[in-house]
XYZ file of N, CA and C in Angstrom:
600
model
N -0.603 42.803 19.954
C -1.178 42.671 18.624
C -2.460 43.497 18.574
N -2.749 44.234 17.518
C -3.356 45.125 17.681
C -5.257 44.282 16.738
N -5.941 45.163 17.353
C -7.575 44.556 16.416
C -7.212 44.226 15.203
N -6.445 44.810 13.868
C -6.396 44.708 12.871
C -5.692 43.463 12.594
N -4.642 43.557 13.233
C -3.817 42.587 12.748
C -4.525 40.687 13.439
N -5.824 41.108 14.398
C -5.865 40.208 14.741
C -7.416 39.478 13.804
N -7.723 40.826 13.180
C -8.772 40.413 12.594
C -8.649 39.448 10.853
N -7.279 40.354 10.855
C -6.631 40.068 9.844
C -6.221 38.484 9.476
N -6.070 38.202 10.885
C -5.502 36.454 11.154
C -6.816 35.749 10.970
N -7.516 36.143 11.911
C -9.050 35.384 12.034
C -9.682 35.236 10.624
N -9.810 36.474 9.659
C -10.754 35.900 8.261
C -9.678 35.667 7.196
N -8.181 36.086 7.356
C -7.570 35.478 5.637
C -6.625 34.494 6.201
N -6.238 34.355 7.407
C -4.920 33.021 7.301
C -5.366 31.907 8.048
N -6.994 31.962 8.987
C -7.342 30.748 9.768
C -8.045 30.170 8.593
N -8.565 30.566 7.478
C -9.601 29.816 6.786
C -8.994 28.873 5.573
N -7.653 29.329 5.379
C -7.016 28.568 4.647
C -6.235 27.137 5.365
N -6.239 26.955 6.348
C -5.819 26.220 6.990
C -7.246 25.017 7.820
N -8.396 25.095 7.754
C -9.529 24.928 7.870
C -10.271 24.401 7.052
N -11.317 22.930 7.153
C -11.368 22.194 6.088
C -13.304 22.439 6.680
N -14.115 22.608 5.664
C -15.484 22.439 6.054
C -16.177 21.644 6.654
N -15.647 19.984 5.465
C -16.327 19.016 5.534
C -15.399 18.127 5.844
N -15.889 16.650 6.106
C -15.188 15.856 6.205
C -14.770 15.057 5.242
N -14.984 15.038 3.943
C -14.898 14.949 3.017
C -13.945 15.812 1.884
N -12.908 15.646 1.826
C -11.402 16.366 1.065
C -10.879 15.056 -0.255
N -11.740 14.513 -0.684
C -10.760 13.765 -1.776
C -11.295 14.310 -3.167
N -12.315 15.181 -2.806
C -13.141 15.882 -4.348
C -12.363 15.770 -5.869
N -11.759 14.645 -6.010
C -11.263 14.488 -7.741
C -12.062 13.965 -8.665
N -13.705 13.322 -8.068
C -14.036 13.158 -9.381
C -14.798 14.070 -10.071
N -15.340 14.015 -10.975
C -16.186 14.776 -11.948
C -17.347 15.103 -11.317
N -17.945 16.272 -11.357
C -18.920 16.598 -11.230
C -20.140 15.990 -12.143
N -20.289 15.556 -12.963
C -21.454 15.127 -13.577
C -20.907 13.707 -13.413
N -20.693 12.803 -13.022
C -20.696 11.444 -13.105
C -21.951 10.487 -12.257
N -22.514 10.280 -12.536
C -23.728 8.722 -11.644
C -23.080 7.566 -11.109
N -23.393 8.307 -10.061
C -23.153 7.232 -9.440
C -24.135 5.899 -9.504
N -24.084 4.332 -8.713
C -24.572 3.845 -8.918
C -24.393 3.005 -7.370
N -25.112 2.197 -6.995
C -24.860 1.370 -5.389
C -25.346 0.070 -5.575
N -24.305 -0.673 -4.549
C -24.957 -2.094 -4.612
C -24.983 -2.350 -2.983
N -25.817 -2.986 -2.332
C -25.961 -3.128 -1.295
C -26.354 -4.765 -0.711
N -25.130 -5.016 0.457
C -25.222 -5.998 0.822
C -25.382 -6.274 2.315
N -25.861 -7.119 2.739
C -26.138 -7.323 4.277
C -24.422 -6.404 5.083
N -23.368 -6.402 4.574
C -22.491 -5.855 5.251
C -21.542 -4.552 4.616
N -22.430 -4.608 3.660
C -21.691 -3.055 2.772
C -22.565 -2.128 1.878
N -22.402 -1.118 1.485
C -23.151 -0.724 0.965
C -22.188 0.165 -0.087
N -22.091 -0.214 -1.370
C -20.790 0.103 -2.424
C -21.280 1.575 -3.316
N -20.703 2.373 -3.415
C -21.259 3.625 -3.904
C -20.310 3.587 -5.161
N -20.286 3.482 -6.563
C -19.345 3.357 -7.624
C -19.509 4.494 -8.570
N -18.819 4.977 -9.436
C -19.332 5.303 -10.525
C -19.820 4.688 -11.520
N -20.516 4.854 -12.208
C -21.949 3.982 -13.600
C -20.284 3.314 -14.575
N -19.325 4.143 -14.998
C -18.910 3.566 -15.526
C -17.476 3.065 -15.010
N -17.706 2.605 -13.448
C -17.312 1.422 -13.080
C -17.676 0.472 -13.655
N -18.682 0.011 -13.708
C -19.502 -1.079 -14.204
C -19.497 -2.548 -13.743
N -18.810 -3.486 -13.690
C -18.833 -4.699 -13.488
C -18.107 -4.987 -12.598
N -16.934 -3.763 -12.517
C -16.008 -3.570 -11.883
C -16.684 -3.439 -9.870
N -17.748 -2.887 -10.171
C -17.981 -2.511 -8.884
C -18.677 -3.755 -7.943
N -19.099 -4.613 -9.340
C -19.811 -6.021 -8.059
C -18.806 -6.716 -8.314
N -17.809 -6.770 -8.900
C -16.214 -7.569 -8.579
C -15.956 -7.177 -7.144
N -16.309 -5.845 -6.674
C -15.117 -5.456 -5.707
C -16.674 -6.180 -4.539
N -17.549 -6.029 -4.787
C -18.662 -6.300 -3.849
C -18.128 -7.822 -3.815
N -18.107 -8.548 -4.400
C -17.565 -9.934 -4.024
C -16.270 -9.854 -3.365
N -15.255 -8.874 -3.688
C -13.926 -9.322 -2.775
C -13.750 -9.102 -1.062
N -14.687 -8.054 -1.087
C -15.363 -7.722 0.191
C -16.144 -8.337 0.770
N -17.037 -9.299 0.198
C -18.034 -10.134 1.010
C -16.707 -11.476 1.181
N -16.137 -11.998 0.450
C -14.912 -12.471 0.493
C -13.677 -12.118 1.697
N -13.879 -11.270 1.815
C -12.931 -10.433 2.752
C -13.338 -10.320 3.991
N -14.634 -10.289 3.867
C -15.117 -9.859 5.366
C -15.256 -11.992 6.226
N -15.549 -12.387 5.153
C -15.911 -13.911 5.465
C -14.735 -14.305 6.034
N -13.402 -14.099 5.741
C -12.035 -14.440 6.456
C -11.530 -13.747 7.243
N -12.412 -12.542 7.638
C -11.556 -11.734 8.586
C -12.490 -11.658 9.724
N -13.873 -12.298 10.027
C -14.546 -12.258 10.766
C -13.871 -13.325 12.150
N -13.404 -14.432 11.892
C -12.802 -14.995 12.443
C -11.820 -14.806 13.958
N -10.869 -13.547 12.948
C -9.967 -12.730 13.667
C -10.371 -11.828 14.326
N -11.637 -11.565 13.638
C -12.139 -10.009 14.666
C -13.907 -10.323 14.542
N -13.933 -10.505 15.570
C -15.871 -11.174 15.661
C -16.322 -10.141 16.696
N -16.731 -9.186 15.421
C -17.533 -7.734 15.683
C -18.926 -7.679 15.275
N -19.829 -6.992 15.701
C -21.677 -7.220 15.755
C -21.075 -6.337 13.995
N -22.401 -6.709 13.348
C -22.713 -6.249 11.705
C -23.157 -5.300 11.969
N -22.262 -4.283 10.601
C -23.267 -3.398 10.576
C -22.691 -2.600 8.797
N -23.443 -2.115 8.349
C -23.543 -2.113 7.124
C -22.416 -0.381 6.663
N -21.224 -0.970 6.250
C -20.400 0.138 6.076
C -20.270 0.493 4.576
N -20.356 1.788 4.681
C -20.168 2.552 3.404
C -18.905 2.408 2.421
N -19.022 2.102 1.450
C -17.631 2.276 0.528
C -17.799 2.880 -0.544
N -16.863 3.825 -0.512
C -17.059 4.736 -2.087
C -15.526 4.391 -2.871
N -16.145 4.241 -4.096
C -14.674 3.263 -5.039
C -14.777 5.180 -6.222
N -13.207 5.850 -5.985
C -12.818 6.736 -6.745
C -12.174 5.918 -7.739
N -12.758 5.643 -9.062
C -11.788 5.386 -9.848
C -11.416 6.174 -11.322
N -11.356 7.246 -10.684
C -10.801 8.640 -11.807
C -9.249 9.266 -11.025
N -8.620 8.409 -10.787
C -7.255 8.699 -10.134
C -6.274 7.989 -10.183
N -5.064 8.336 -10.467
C -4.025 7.316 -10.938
C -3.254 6.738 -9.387
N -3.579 7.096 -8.512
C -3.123 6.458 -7.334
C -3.900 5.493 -7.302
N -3.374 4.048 -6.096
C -3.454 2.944 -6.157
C -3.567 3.205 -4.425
N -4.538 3.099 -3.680
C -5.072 2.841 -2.295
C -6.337 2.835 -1.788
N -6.176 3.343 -0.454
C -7.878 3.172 0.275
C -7.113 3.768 1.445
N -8.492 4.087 2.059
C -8.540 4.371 3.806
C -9.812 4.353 4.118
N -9.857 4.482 5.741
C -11.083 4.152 6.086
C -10.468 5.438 7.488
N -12.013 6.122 7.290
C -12.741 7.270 7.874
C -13.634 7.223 8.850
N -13.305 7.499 10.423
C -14.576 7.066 11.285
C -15.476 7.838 11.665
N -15.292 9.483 11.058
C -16.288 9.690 11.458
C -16.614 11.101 10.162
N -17.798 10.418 9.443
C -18.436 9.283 9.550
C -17.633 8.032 9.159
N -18.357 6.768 9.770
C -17.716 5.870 9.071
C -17.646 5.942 7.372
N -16.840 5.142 7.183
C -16.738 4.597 5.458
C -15.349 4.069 5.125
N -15.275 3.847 4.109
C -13.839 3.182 3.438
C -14.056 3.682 1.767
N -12.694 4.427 1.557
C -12.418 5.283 0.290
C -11.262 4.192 -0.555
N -12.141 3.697 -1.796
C -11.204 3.019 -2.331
C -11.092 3.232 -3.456
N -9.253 3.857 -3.735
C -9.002 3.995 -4.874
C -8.012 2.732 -5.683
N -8.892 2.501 -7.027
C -8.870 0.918 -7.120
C -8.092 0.768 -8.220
N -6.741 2.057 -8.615
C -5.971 1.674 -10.058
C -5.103 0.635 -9.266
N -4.561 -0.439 -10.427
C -3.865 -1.012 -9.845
C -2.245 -0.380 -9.886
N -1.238 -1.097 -9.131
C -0.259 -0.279 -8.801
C 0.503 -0.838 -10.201
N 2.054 -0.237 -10.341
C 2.292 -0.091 -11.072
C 3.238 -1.491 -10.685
N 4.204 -1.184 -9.616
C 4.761 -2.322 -8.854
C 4.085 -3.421 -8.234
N 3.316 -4.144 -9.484
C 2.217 -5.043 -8.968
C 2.974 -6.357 -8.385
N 2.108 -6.734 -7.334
C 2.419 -7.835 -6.810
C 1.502 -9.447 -7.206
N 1.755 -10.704 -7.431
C 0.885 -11.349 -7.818
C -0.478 -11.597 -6.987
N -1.338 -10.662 -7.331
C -2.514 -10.694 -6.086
C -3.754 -9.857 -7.240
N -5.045 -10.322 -6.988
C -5.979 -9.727 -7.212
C -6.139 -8.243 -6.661
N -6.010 -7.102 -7.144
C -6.037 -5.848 -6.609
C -7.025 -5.445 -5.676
N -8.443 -5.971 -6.514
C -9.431 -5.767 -5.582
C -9.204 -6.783 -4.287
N -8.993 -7.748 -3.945
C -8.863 -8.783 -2.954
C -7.476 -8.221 -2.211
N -6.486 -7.554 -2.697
C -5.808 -6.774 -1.747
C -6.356 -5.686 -1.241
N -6.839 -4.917 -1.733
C -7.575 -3.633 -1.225
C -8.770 -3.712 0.192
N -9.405 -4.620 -0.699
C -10.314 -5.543 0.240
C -9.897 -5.765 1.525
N -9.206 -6.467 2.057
C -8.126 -7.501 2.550
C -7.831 -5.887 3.688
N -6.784 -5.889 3.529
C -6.158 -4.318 3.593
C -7.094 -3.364 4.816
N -8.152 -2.876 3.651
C -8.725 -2.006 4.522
C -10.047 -2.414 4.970
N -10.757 -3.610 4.779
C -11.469 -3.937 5.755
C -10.807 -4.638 6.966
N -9.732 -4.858 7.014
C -9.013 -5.256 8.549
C -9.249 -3.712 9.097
N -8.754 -2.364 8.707
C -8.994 -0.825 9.396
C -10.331 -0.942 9.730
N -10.924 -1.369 9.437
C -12.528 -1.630 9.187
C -12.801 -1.850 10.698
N -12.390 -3.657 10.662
C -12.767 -4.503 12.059
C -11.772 -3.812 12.991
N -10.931 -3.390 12.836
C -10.384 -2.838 14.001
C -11.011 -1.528 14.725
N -11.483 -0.481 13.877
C -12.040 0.373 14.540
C -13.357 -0.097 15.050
N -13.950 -0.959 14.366
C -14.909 -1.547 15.009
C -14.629 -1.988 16.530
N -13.776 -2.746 16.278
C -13.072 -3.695 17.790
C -12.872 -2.269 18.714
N -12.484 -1.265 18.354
C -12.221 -0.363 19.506
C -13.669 0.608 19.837
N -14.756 -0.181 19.559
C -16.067 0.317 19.792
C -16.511 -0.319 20.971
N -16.276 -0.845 21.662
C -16.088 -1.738 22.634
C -16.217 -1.000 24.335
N -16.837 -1.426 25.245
C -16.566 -1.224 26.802
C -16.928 0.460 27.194
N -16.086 1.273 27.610
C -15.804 2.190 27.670
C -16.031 2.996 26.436
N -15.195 2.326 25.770
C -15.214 3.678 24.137
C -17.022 3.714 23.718
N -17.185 2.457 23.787
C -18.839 2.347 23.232
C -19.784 3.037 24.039
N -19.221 3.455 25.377
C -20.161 4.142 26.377
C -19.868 5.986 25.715
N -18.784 6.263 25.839
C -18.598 7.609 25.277
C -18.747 7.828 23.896
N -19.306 6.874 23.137
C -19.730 6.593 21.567
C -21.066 7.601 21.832
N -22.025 7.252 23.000
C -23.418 7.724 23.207
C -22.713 9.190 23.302
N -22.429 9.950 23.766
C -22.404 11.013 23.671
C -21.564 11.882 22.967
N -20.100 11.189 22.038
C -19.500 12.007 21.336
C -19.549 11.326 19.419
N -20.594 10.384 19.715
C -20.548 9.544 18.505
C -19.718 8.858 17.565
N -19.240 8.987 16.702
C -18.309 7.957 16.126
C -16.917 8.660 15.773
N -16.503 9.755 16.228
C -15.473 11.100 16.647
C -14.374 9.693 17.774
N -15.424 8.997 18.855
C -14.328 8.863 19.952
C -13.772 7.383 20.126
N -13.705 6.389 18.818
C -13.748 5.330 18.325
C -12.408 6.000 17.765
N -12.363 6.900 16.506
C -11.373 7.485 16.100
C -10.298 8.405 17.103
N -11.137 8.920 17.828
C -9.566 9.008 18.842
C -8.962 8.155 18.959
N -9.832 6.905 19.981
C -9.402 5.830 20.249
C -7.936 4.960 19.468
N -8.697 5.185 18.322
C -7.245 4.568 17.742
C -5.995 5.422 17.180
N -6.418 6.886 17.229
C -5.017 7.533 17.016
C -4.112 7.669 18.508
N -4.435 6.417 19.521
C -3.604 6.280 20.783
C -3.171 5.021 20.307
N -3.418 4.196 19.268
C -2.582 3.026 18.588
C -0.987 3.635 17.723
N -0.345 2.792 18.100
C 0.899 3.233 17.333
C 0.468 2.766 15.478
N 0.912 3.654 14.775
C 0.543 3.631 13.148
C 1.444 2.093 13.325
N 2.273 1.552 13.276
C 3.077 0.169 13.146
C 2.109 -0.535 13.267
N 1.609 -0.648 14.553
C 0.344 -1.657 14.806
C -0.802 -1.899 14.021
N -1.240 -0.946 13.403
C -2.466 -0.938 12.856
C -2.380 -1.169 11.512
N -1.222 -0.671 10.540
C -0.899 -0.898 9.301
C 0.083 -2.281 9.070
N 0.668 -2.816 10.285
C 1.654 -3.985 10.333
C 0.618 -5.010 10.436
N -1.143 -4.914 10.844
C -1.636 -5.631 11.069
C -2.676 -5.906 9.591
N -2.765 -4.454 9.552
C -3.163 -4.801 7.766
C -2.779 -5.411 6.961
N -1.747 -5.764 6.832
C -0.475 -5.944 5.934
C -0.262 -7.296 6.286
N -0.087 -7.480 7.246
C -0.266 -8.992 7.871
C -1.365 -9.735 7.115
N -2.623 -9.013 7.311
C -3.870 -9.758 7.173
C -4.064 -9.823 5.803
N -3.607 -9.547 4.816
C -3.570 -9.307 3.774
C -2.743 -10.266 2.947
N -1.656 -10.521 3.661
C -0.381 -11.208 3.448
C -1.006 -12.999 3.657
N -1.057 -12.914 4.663
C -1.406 -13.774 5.420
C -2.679 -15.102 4.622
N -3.685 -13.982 4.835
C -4.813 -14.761 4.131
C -5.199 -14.681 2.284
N -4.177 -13.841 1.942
C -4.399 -14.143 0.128
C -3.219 -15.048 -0.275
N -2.302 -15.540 0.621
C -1.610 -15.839 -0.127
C -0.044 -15.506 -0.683
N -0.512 -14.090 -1.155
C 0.234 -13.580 -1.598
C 0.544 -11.488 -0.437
N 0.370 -11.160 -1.115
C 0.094 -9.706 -0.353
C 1.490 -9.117 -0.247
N 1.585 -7.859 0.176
C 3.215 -7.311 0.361
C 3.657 -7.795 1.363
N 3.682 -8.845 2.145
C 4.767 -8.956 3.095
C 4.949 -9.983 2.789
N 4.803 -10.761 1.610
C 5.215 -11.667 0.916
C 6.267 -11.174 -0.678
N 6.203 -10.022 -0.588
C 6.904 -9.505 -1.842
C 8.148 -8.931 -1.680
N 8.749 -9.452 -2.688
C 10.193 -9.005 -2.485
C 10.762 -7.653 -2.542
N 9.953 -7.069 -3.204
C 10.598 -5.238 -2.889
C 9.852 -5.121 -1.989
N 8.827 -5.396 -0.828
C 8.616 -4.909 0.500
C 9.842 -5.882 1.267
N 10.050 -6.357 1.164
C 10.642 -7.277 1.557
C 12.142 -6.889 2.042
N 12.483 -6.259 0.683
C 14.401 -5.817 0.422
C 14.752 -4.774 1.890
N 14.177 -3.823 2.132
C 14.392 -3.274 2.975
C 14.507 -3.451 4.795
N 13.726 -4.590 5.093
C 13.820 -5.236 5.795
C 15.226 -5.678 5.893
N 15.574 -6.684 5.076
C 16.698 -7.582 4.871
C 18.311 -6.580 4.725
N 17.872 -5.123 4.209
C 18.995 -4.758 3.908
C 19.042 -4.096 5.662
N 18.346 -3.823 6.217
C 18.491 -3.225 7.379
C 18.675 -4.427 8.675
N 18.832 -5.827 8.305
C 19.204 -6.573 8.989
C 19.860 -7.134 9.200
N 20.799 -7.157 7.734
C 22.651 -7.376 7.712
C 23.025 -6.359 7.638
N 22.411 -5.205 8.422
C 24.125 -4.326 8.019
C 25.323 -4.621 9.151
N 25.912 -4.032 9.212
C 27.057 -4.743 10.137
C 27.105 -3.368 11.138
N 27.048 -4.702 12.252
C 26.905 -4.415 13.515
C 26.141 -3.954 14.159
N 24.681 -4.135 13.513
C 23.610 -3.870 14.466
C 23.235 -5.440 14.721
N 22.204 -5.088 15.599
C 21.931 -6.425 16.223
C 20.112 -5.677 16.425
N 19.396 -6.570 15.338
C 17.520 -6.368 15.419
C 16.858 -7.296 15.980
């Protein structure tokens, strides 16, 4: 391969494939105000015309964290949440490095009987305590020198089943209601457990 063709690779086809920041969900508006509410265990970043909406979700989370501490009894520490609600998708995730939790708060369309925010809640502050939980021993020693990068390795050596079967669980579990209580999460299970002649 000759200089050209290699220079050629290096400035027009590596940079399209190459992300700056860590930060890639850029859909809302550029002029919007934000606004924050801050609590001993969160710190909520909303848009202004969220409005009421955003100390709803600050309660489902202080709510959330109060029942999930139980299961996972991790030292405090005050995590970021930014609520996108200029998007017609219905989720969240949580980001370790830096930390935070991205919650997009339309509700779904295939609603289940559950408070949206208290599922969301629910949901991804379990991703929450878990990456927390893998801050622990060892990982917390190589935390000092590769910072909050090796927490997130850490758990992309978890199988995705585990970590989202446990969300889902916790969600299920303690509202009540949640998708593994719902019947279209549900159907697929069931159809893949009579079919004939497997044995699950």
């Amino acid at each position: 391969m000759g200089y050209r063709s290699l220079w050629f690779c290096i400035f027009f086809l590596v940079p399209f494939s190459v992300s700056a920041q860590y930060y890639e969900t850029g859909q809302d508006p550029a002029n919007l105000k934000w606004l924050q509410i801050k609590t001993d265990r969160f710190r909520i970043i909303y848009p202004e015309k969220y409005g009421i909406n955003g100390i709803e979700f600050a309660r489902s989370l202080e709510q959330a964290y109060n029942d999930l501490s139980v299961l996972y009894p991790v030292s405090r520490a005050r995590i970021p949440v930014i609520i996108h609600n200029y998007t017609t998708q219905s989720n969240g995730y949580v980001a370790w490095a830096p930390s935070r939790m991205e919650i997009y708060p339309t509700p779904e369309q295939n609603t289940i009987p559950l408070d949206p925010n208290r599922s969301l809640a629910l949901h991804e502050l379990t991703h929450v305590l878990q990456m927390q939980s893998l801050n622990k021993g060892f990982s917390r020693f190589m935390s000092v020198f590769f910072g909050q990068q090796f927490p997130g390795a850490m758990a992309a050596l978890l199988p995705l089943w585990y970590l989202e079967g446990d969300a889902v669980f916790a969600e299920s579990a303690l509202s009540g209601a949640g998708r593994a209580n719902s019947a279209s999460f549900q159907k697929q299970l069931k159809a893949i457990s009579v079919e004939k002649g497997k044995v699950y």
